[in-house]
Amino acid sequence: MTGGDRTPAPRPGPTTAQLPDVPDVFDPRRYADGLPQDAYRRLRDHHPVAWQEEPEVLGWPAGPGFWAVTRHRDVVRVLKDARTFSSHLGATQIRDPDPADLPFLRRMMLNQDPASGSPRRSDEAGSNDHGRLRRLVSRAFTPRRVDRFTTVVRERARALLTAAVAAARTDGDGVCDLVTAVTDDYALLNLADLLGVPPGERGLMLEWTRRVIGYQDPDEAGPAVAGADGRPANPRSPALLQDMFAFARELAAHKRRHPGDDVMTALAADRELAVPELEMFFFLLTIAGNDTVRSAAPGGLLALARYPEAYRALRGGAVAVESAVEELLRWHTPVLSFRRTAAEDTELAGRRIRAGEKVVVFHGSANHDERVFAAPDRLDLARTPNPHVSFGDGPHVCLGAHLARLQLRVLYEETCALLPAVAVAGPPQRLVSNFIHGLKSLPLRVAA
């Protein structure tokens, strides 16, 4: 059973006669003005697991609908319980992939289930590769290797910030767009160093990231490519990723001839890794590894600019930068949602969910759940404990979290060292996306 094109039959659950209407948190255009925290709060308080319609929007086809999960406790349960809530059955994006693309998408460990999560589903033999693939990439993507990049990362942060301040002073108004001047290059070049991508090829990584991550935003996605049905093709379909995969194969061949101390050298030399698996690793690391920091870094700096007392406390050493990183990740959640598919009939927060139906967790809501975070709308850089879910949870917790934390910590340290104050100089431009909490532009006053 796949969930079909039907609207689900009414299910017994909490009495809804006196409850507020269910707000829409699906439409990507809602996120262009920031996270819909009022809608999230209404869902958490009254409809913690709520059916959402999935109409046609921005030229993308309508879907069958899904269950939106907004409370922290329920989000964590879904992320941890791979046996009930599968990544393999329908992959991990809200939009249903073309069924013909599913075997291809299941090569990526993000779209697999751990072996312990799927012993009874005969169609999921390949999902047992999940643990093997995580072990393989962990051998290459180790904290030890990442730590070697700390010096380079620090030098890059300092150079980009210094150049941004100099340019802002030259222009005379002291203002720069932090996204284009600092954070886009910072995330991209750090990842390129880690992967071992040659300098002349690094612009391709940003192009691919924009295509895959920003596909809901016309400014980021570029001209839509039509599929066989005339609709915009899914940017994660095999046809639209061939250029990236060809580059991954060429880079791997180059690394076998000219090895370096980088992740692609390690992956290319691993005899356990098949070529299609290596291609999908490159896809995952390029897209997820780039865009998590690319989204989190300007979001954290925007928060510090809007709360100067918090910035002064961080700059003066009153709070530890490590705890500040965690709070800024909670405050500006970089990845907003992930999809699972119910593998069997189940119940969540009093709602009956049928096998085959989509279940979507909303990290940005879970990170502001009053049941877990005291005064969640207050930026508290010393907040502890801080069990945010910005890197997920369970068997798919982000493998690159160590690298992301390192980059964010260094960027905030160098910002504090170089800039006595930062202030918002204009409204930020946000990505039109219900998946990534991105900033396309962030005007900050960085120089007197």
Short mmCIF file of C-alpha atoms in Angstrom, two decimals:
data_model
loop_
_atom_site.label_atom_id
_atom_site.label_comp_id
_atom_site.label_asym_id
_atom_site.label_seq_id
_atom_site.Cartn_x
_atom_site.Cartn_y
_atom_site.Cartn_z
CA MET A 1 0.00 0.00 0.00
CA THR A 2 1.48 3.37 -1.00
CA GLY A 3 -0.98 5.86 0.43
CA GLY A 4 -2.49 6.32 -3.03
CA ASP A 5 -4.25 9.43 -4.31
CA ARG A 6 -7.03 9.26 -1.79
CA THR A 7 -7.92 11.51 1.07
CA PRO A 8 -7.71 9.53 4.30
CA ALA A 9 -10.95 8.49 5.92
CA PRO A 10 -11.80 10.23 9.19
CA ARG A 11 -9.97 8.70 12.11
CA PRO A 12 -10.91 8.64 15.73
CA GLY A 13 -8.73 10.95 17.74
CA PRO A 14 -8.90 14.01 19.95
CA THR A 15 -12.21 15.85 19.78
CA THR A 16 -11.77 18.65 17.26
CA ALA A 17 -15.15 20.39 17.51
CA GLN A 18 -13.81 23.12 19.81
CA LEU A 19 -10.24 23.20 18.52
CA PRO A 20 -8.76 25.84 16.21
CA ASP A 21 -8.50 25.04 12.53
CA VAL A 22 -5.39 23.21 11.35
CA PRO A 23 -3.00 25.78 9.84
CA ASP A 24 -1.08 25.08 6.66
CA VAL A 25 2.66 24.52 7.17
CA PHE A 26 3.24 22.90 3.78
CA ASP A 27 3.20 25.81 1.31
CA PRO A 28 6.88 26.77 0.71
CA ARG A 29 5.88 30.41 0.16
CA ARG A 30 4.95 30.71 3.84
CA TYR A 31 8.62 30.38 4.75
CA ALA A 32 9.77 33.40 2.73
CA ASP A 33 8.83 35.57 5.74
CA GLY A 34 10.43 33.32 8.36
CA LEU A 35 9.26 30.22 10.14
CA PRO A 36 5.50 30.14 10.82
CA GLN A 37 5.99 29.91 14.58
CA ASP A 38 2.40 30.88 15.38
CA ALA A 39 1.15 28.06 13.17
CA TYR A 40 3.67 25.65 14.67
CA ARG A 41 2.54 26.61 18.17
CA ARG A 42 -1.13 26.10 17.28
CA LEU A 43 -0.31 22.66 15.90
CA ARG A 44 1.76 21.68 18.95
CA ASP A 45 -0.96 22.82 21.34
CA HIS A 46 -4.01 21.46 19.54
CA HIS A 47 -3.04 19.25 16.59
CA PRO A 48 0.40 17.76 17.31
CA VAL A 49 -0.08 15.21 14.54
CA ALA A 50 -2.19 16.91 11.88
CA TRP A 51 -3.24 16.01 8.37
CA GLN A 52 -1.92 18.46 5.79
CA GLU A 53 -3.20 18.79 2.25
CA GLU A 54 -0.56 18.81 -0.47
CA PRO A 55 -1.93 20.94 -3.30
CA GLU A 56 -0.14 21.90 -6.49
CA VAL A 57 2.12 24.85 -5.74
CA LEU A 58 4.79 26.75 -7.67
CA GLY A 59 4.24 24.48 -10.66
CA TRP A 60 4.93 21.31 -8.67
CA PRO A 61 2.23 18.62 -8.78
CA ALA A 62 -0.22 17.92 -5.99
CA GLY A 63 0.37 15.00 -3.66
CA PRO A 64 -1.82 12.78 -1.48
CA GLY A 65 -1.19 14.73 1.74
CA PHE A 66 0.76 13.86 4.86
CA TRP A 67 0.80 13.91 8.64
CA ALA A 68 2.68 16.88 10.12
CA VAL A 69 4.45 16.07 13.42
CA THR A 70 5.35 19.16 15.43
CA ARG A 71 6.01 18.26 19.10
CA HIS A 72 9.57 17.46 20.12
CA ARG A 73 8.69 14.15 21.77
CA ASP A 74 6.82 12.88 18.71
CA VAL A 75 9.48 14.11 16.29
CA VAL A 76 12.15 12.21 18.22
CA ARG A 77 9.99 9.08 18.29
CA VAL A 78 9.52 9.16 14.52
CA LEU A 79 13.22 9.75 13.88
CA LYS A 80 14.29 6.93 16.20
CA ASP A 81 11.67 4.33 15.23
CA ALA A 82 12.82 3.25 11.78
CA ARG A 83 10.86 0.01 12.10
CA THR A 84 7.56 1.90 12.05
CA PHE A 85 8.53 5.08 10.19
CA SER A 86 10.58 4.12 7.15
CA SER A 87 13.02 6.21 5.12
CA HIS A 88 13.19 3.44 2.51
CA LEU A 89 9.56 3.12 1.45
CA GLY A 90 9.10 6.59 -0.04
CA ALA A 91 12.47 8.30 0.53
CA THR A 92 12.77 11.38 2.74
CA GLN A 93 11.33 14.37 0.85
CA ILE A 94 7.72 15.47 1.22
CA ARG A 95 7.13 15.27 -2.49
CA ASP A 96 6.62 11.69 -3.72
CA PRO A 97 9.34 10.60 -6.12
CA ASP A 98 8.51 8.96 -9.41
CA PRO A 99 8.20 5.23 -8.57
CA ALA A 100 10.73 4.52 -11.33
CA ASP A 101 13.28 6.68 -9.45
CA LEU A 102 12.92 4.92 -6.09
CA PRO A 103 15.53 2.19 -6.69
CA PHE A 104 17.99 4.91 -7.61
CA LEU A 105 17.15 7.06 -4.56
CA ARG A 106 17.51 4.04 -2.27
CA ARG A 107 21.22 3.86 -3.06
CA MET A 108 21.68 6.80 -0.69
CA MET A 109 21.90 5.81 2.97
CA LEU A 110 19.61 8.72 3.86
CA ASN A 111 16.86 6.81 2.04
CA GLN A 112 17.57 3.45 3.66
CA ASP A 113 16.51 1.85 6.92
CA PRO A 114 18.87 0.17 9.38
CA ALA A 115 18.78 -3.61 9.31
CA SER A 116 17.07 -3.72 12.71
CA GLY A 117 14.34 -1.50 11.33
CA SER A 118 13.17 -3.66 8.45
CA PRO A 119 13.52 -7.40 9.02
CA ARG A 120 9.98 -8.24 7.99
CA ARG A 121 9.70 -6.21 4.78
CA SER A 122 10.82 -8.47 1.94
CA ASP A 123 11.08 -5.58 -0.54
CA GLU A 124 13.75 -3.90 1.53
CA ALA A 125 16.71 -6.23 1.36
CA GLY A 126 18.83 -3.36 0.08
CA SER A 127 18.00 -1.25 3.12
CA ASN A 128 20.25 -3.53 5.17
CA ASP A 129 23.16 -1.72 3.52
CA HIS A 130 22.49 1.31 5.72
CA GLY A 131 24.79 0.30 8.56
CA ARG A 132 27.53 -0.81 6.17
CA LEU A 133 27.44 2.51 4.28
CA ARG A 134 27.51 4.59 7.47
CA ARG A 135 30.55 2.64 8.63
CA LEU A 136 32.27 3.15 5.28
CA VAL A 137 31.76 6.88 5.22
CA SER A 138 32.64 7.18 8.90
CA ARG A 139 36.06 5.73 8.13
CA ALA A 140 36.67 8.64 5.77
CA PHE A 141 34.68 11.33 7.56
CA THR A 142 36.31 11.06 10.98
CA PRO A 143 36.66 13.77 13.63
CA ARG A 144 40.43 13.36 13.38
CA ARG A 145 40.46 14.26 9.69
CA VAL A 146 37.98 17.08 10.23
CA ASP A 147 40.07 18.53 13.04
CA ARG A 148 43.04 18.84 10.69
CA PHE A 149 41.03 21.42 8.79
CA THR A 150 40.59 23.68 11.82
CA THR A 151 43.56 25.89 10.95
CA VAL A 152 42.44 26.27 7.34
CA VAL A 153 38.85 26.94 8.41
CA ARG A 154 39.98 29.63 10.84
CA GLU A 155 42.20 31.32 8.27
CA ARG A 156 39.33 31.29 5.77
CA ALA A 157 36.84 32.78 8.25
CA ARG A 158 39.29 35.53 9.17
CA ALA A 159 40.12 36.32 5.54
CA LEU A 160 36.50 36.45 4.40
CA LEU A 161 35.40 38.62 7.34
CA THR A 162 38.36 40.96 6.94
CA ALA A 163 37.65 41.40 3.24
CA ALA A 164 33.95 42.01 3.94
CA VAL A 165 34.76 44.73 6.48
CA ALA A 166 37.26 46.37 4.11
CA ALA A 167 34.74 46.37 1.27
CA ALA A 168 32.04 47.79 3.54
CA ARG A 169 34.33 50.63 4.58
CA THR A 170 35.34 51.31 0.98
CA ASP A 171 31.71 51.60 -0.01
CA GLY A 172 31.30 54.14 2.75
CA ASP A 173 28.16 52.81 4.43
CA GLY A 174 29.74 50.03 6.49
CA VAL A 175 27.23 47.49 5.18
CA CYS A 176 27.85 44.17 3.47
CA ASP A 177 25.68 41.27 2.38
CA LEU A 178 27.06 38.63 4.72
CA VAL A 179 25.70 35.77 2.63
CA THR A 180 27.43 36.70 -0.62
CA ALA A 181 30.52 38.18 1.07
CA VAL A 182 31.18 35.52 3.70
CA THR A 183 28.94 32.57 4.45
CA ASP A 184 28.30 31.11 0.97
CA ASP A 185 32.03 30.93 0.21
CA TYR A 186 32.89 29.87 3.76
CA ALA A 187 30.66 26.77 3.66
CA LEU A 188 31.48 25.89 0.08
CA LEU A 189 35.27 26.24 0.27
CA ASN A 190 35.54 24.39 3.57
CA LEU A 191 33.61 21.45 2.16
CA ALA A 192 35.62 21.51 -1.06
CA ASP A 193 38.84 21.28 0.97
CA LEU A 194 37.50 18.37 2.97
CA LEU A 195 36.37 16.49 -0.15
CA GLY A 196 39.48 17.39 -2.13
CA VAL A 197 37.68 19.17 -4.99
CA PRO A 198 40.17 21.12 -7.16
CA PRO A 199 39.87 24.93 -6.85
CA GLY A 200 38.77 25.43 -10.45
CA GLU A 201 35.79 23.10 -10.04
CA ARG A 202 34.33 24.40 -6.79
CA GLY A 203 31.72 26.65 -8.33
CA LEU A 204 29.95 23.53 -9.58
CA MET A 205 29.22 22.52 -5.99
CA LEU A 206 27.27 25.71 -5.31
CA GLU A 207 25.41 25.32 -8.61
CA TRP A 208 24.37 21.77 -7.71
CA THR A 209 23.37 22.80 -4.19
CA ARG A 210 21.15 25.58 -5.47
CA ARG A 211 19.52 23.27 -7.98
CA VAL A 212 18.75 20.49 -5.51
CA ILE A 213 18.08 22.46 -2.31
CA GLY A 214 16.52 25.62 -3.72
CA TYR A 215 14.27 23.98 -6.30
CA GLN A 216 11.15 25.54 -4.75
CA ASP A 217 12.60 29.06 -5.07
CA PRO A 218 12.69 30.50 -8.62
CA ASP A 219 15.71 32.67 -7.71
CA GLU A 220 17.78 29.64 -6.74
CA ALA A 221 16.56 26.83 -8.96
CA GLY A 222 17.00 28.44 -12.35
CA PRO A 223 14.90 27.34 -15.35
CA ALA A 224 12.79 24.29 -14.59
CA VAL A 225 13.51 21.13 -16.55
CA ALA A 226 10.35 19.35 -17.70
CA GLY A 227 9.85 15.68 -17.05
CA ALA A 228 8.11 13.17 -19.29
CA ASP A 229 4.70 14.38 -18.10
CA GLY A 230 5.49 18.01 -18.88
CA ARG A 231 5.72 18.93 -15.19
CA PRO A 232 8.94 20.20 -13.60
CA ALA A 233 11.29 17.27 -13.12
CA ASN A 234 12.34 16.34 -9.61
CA PRO A 235 15.89 17.74 -9.13
CA ARG A 236 16.81 14.50 -7.34
CA SER A 237 15.86 12.32 -10.29
CA PRO A 238 18.63 10.38 -12.04
CA ALA A 239 18.31 12.38 -15.25
CA LEU A 240 19.09 15.67 -13.49
CA LEU A 241 22.05 14.36 -11.48
CA GLN A 242 24.13 12.84 -14.25
CA ASP A 243 26.52 15.78 -14.45
CA MET A 244 27.23 15.55 -10.72
CA PHE A 245 27.73 11.79 -10.87
CA ALA A 246 30.05 12.05 -13.87
CA PHE A 247 32.12 14.58 -11.93
CA ALA A 248 32.22 12.26 -8.90
CA ARG A 249 33.54 9.39 -11.03
CA GLU A 250 36.17 11.60 -12.64
CA LEU A 251 37.24 13.00 -9.26
CA ALA A 252 37.49 9.50 -7.78
CA ALA A 253 39.66 8.36 -10.70
CA HIS A 254 41.88 11.42 -10.23
CA LYS A 255 42.23 10.67 -6.50
CA ARG A 256 43.30 7.11 -7.19
CA ARG A 257 46.10 8.46 -9.38
CA HIS A 258 46.92 11.44 -7.15
CA PRO A 259 45.81 10.65 -3.58
CA GLY A 260 45.54 13.36 -0.96
CA ASP A 261 44.45 13.71 2.65
CA ASP A 262 40.77 14.18 1.86
CA VAL A 263 37.47 12.35 2.02
CA MET A 264 37.20 11.56 -1.70
CA THR A 265 40.64 9.94 -1.67
CA ALA A 266 39.52 7.71 1.19
CA LEU A 267 36.23 6.82 -0.50
CA ALA A 268 37.84 6.19 -3.90
CA ALA A 269 40.32 3.78 -2.30
CA ASP A 270 37.67 1.82 -0.38
CA ARG A 271 37.18 -1.48 -2.20
CA GLU A 272 33.89 -2.12 -0.39
CA LEU A 273 32.28 0.90 -2.02
CA ALA A 274 30.58 0.32 -5.38
CA VAL A 275 30.65 3.10 -7.99
CA PRO A 276 26.92 3.93 -7.63
CA GLU A 277 27.38 4.14 -3.85
CA LEU A 278 30.35 6.47 -4.26
CA GLU A 279 28.27 8.68 -6.56
CA MET A 280 25.51 8.92 -3.97
CA PHE A 281 28.00 9.68 -1.20
CA PHE A 282 29.35 12.56 -3.26
CA PHE A 283 25.79 13.80 -3.80
CA LEU A 284 24.95 13.57 -0.11
CA LEU A 285 28.16 15.20 1.12
CA THR A 286 28.04 17.96 -1.50
CA ILE A 287 24.43 18.91 -0.88
CA ALA A 288 23.90 18.22 2.82
CA GLY A 289 27.47 19.07 3.83
CA ASN A 290 27.34 22.42 2.08
CA ASP A 291 23.84 23.60 2.79
CA THR A 292 23.63 22.85 6.51
CA VAL A 293 26.41 25.35 7.26
CA ARG A 294 25.37 27.61 4.40
CA SER A 295 21.97 27.98 6.11
CA ALA A 296 23.00 27.87 9.77
CA ALA A 297 25.88 30.37 9.61
CA PRO A 298 23.97 33.45 8.40
CA GLY A 299 20.99 32.46 10.53
CA GLY A 300 23.15 32.44 13.66
CA LEU A 301 24.77 35.78 12.79
CA LEU A 302 21.35 37.30 12.11
CA ALA A 303 20.26 36.26 15.61
CA LEU A 304 23.38 37.80 17.16
CA ALA A 305 22.84 41.03 15.21
CA ARG A 306 19.24 41.24 16.41
CA TYR A 307 20.20 40.59 20.03
CA PRO A 308 23.22 42.80 20.73
CA GLU A 309 23.27 41.90 24.43
CA ALA A 310 23.75 38.25 23.48
CA TYR A 311 26.54 39.21 21.09
CA ARG A 312 28.27 41.25 23.80
CA ALA A 313 28.03 38.30 26.19
CA LEU A 314 29.54 35.97 23.60
CA ARG A 315 32.25 38.41 22.62
CA GLY A 316 33.15 39.11 26.24
CA GLY A 317 33.41 35.43 27.18
CA ALA A 318 30.39 35.45 29.48
CA VAL A 319 29.02 32.43 27.61
CA ALA A 320 30.92 29.58 26.02
CA VAL A 321 30.99 29.53 22.25
CA GLU A 322 30.15 25.79 22.28
CA SER A 323 26.84 26.40 24.04
CA ALA A 324 26.19 29.41 21.80
CA VAL A 325 26.58 27.19 18.73
CA GLU A 326 23.92 24.79 20.06
CA GLU A 327 21.48 27.57 20.88
CA LEU A 328 21.94 29.26 17.52
CA LEU A 329 21.33 25.92 15.81
CA ARG A 330 18.12 25.57 17.82
CA TRP A 331 17.10 29.16 17.12
CA HIS A 332 17.75 29.02 13.38
CA THR A 333 17.06 25.39 12.50
CA PRO A 334 18.85 24.79 9.17
CA VAL A 335 16.82 21.75 8.02
CA LEU A 336 13.11 22.28 8.53
CA SER A 337 11.51 18.95 7.69
CA PHE A 338 12.09 15.33 6.80
CA ARG A 339 9.62 12.74 5.57
CA ARG A 340 9.08 9.14 6.63
CA THR A 341 6.49 6.62 5.46
CA ALA A 342 4.47 4.49 7.86
CA ALA A 343 5.47 0.86 7.40
CA GLU A 344 2.43 -0.40 9.30
CA ASP A 345 -0.72 0.91 10.89
CA THR A 346 0.23 2.81 14.01
CA GLU A 347 -0.81 5.58 16.37
CA LEU A 348 1.01 8.80 17.21
CA ALA A 349 -0.24 11.43 19.65
CA GLY A 350 -3.71 9.90 19.51
CA ARG A 351 -3.95 9.88 15.72
CA ARG A 352 -4.33 6.68 13.71
CA ILE A 353 -1.82 6.51 10.88
CA ARG A 354 -2.21 3.92 8.14
CA ALA A 355 0.56 1.96 6.47
CA GLY A 356 1.82 3.82 3.43
CA GLU A 357 0.92 7.30 4.61
CA LYS A 358 3.54 10.03 4.74
CA VAL A 359 4.70 11.32 8.12
CA VAL A 360 6.71 14.56 8.09
CA VAL A 361 8.63 15.83 11.12
CA PHE A 362 9.11 19.58 11.51
CA HIS A 363 12.42 20.27 13.24
CA GLY A 364 11.82 24.03 13.41
CA SER A 365 8.70 23.42 15.48
CA ALA A 366 10.27 20.74 17.71
CA ASN A 367 13.12 23.14 18.52
CA HIS A 368 10.61 25.66 19.89
CA ASP A 369 8.46 23.21 21.84
CA GLU A 370 7.58 24.76 25.21
CA ARG A 371 7.29 21.27 26.69
CA VAL A 372 11.06 20.84 26.29
CA PHE A 373 12.59 24.33 26.09
CA ALA A 374 11.84 26.92 28.75
CA ALA A 375 10.97 30.24 27.10
CA PRO A 376 11.78 28.90 23.63
CA ASP A 377 11.31 32.32 22.03
CA ARG A 378 14.17 33.72 24.12
CA LEU A 379 17.69 33.50 22.70
CA ASP A 380 19.69 32.00 25.57
CA LEU A 381 23.27 31.30 24.51
CA ALA A 382 23.93 29.51 27.80
CA ARG A 383 20.86 27.25 27.51
CA THR A 384 21.42 23.84 29.04
CA PRO A 385 20.31 21.21 28.45
CA ASN A 386 19.62 21.91 24.79
CA PRO A 387 18.29 18.76 23.11
CA HIS A 388 17.59 20.38 19.75
CA VAL A 389 17.00 18.16 16.74
CA SER A 390 18.78 20.30 14.15
CA PHE A 391 21.01 17.35 13.25
CA GLY A 392 18.16 14.85 13.47
CA ASP A 393 18.12 11.86 15.80
CA GLY A 394 18.16 8.10 15.65
CA PRO A 395 19.87 6.03 12.94
CA HIS A 396 20.04 8.96 10.51
CA VAL A 397 21.58 11.51 12.85
CA CYS A 398 23.84 13.75 10.75
CA LEU A 399 27.28 12.24 10.10
CA GLY A 400 28.66 15.72 9.39
CA ALA A 401 27.53 17.29 12.67
CA HIS A 402 31.11 17.44 13.95
CA LEU A 403 32.25 19.35 10.87
CA ALA A 404 29.27 21.70 11.00
CA ARG A 405 29.82 22.52 14.67
CA LEU A 406 33.52 23.13 14.04
CA GLN A 407 32.81 25.57 11.21
CA LEU A 408 30.15 27.44 13.14
CA ARG A 409 32.29 27.69 16.28
CA VAL A 410 35.26 29.07 14.35
CA LEU A 411 33.11 31.53 12.40
CA TYR A 412 31.54 32.94 15.56
CA GLU A 413 34.92 33.16 17.29
CA GLU A 414 36.46 35.06 14.40
CA THR A 415 33.42 37.32 14.09
CA CYS A 416 33.71 38.23 17.77
CA ALA A 417 37.45 38.85 17.42
CA LEU A 418 37.09 41.14 14.39
CA LEU A 419 33.76 42.94 14.85
CA PRO A 420 32.98 44.96 17.98
CA ALA A 421 29.32 45.02 16.95
CA VAL A 422 27.03 43.79 14.22
CA ALA A 423 23.64 45.24 13.34
CA VAL A 424 20.94 44.41 10.82
CA ALA A 425 21.04 46.95 8.00
CA GLY A 426 18.06 45.73 6.01
CA PRO A 427 15.54 42.91 5.79
CA PRO A 428 17.05 39.50 5.01
CA GLN A 429 15.85 37.63 1.96
CA ARG A 430 14.80 34.09 2.80
CA LEU A 431 14.67 30.97 0.70
CA VAL A 432 11.24 29.89 -0.50
CA SER A 433 11.38 26.38 0.93
CA ASN A 434 9.62 24.11 3.40
CA PHE A 435 12.82 22.04 3.59
CA ILE A 436 15.80 24.35 4.13
CA HIS A 437 15.81 27.44 6.37
CA GLY A 438 18.03 29.39 4.02
CA LEU A 439 19.00 33.04 3.68
CA LYS A 440 19.69 34.39 0.21
CA SER A 441 20.77 37.81 1.45
CA LEU A 442 21.66 39.31 4.85
CA PRO A 443 22.64 43.01 4.93
CA LEU A 444 24.65 43.64 8.10
CA ARG A 445 26.45 46.74 9.31
CA VAL A 446 29.95 45.45 10.06
CA ALA A 447 32.11 48.59 9.95
CA ALA A 448 31.84 52.10 11.38
#
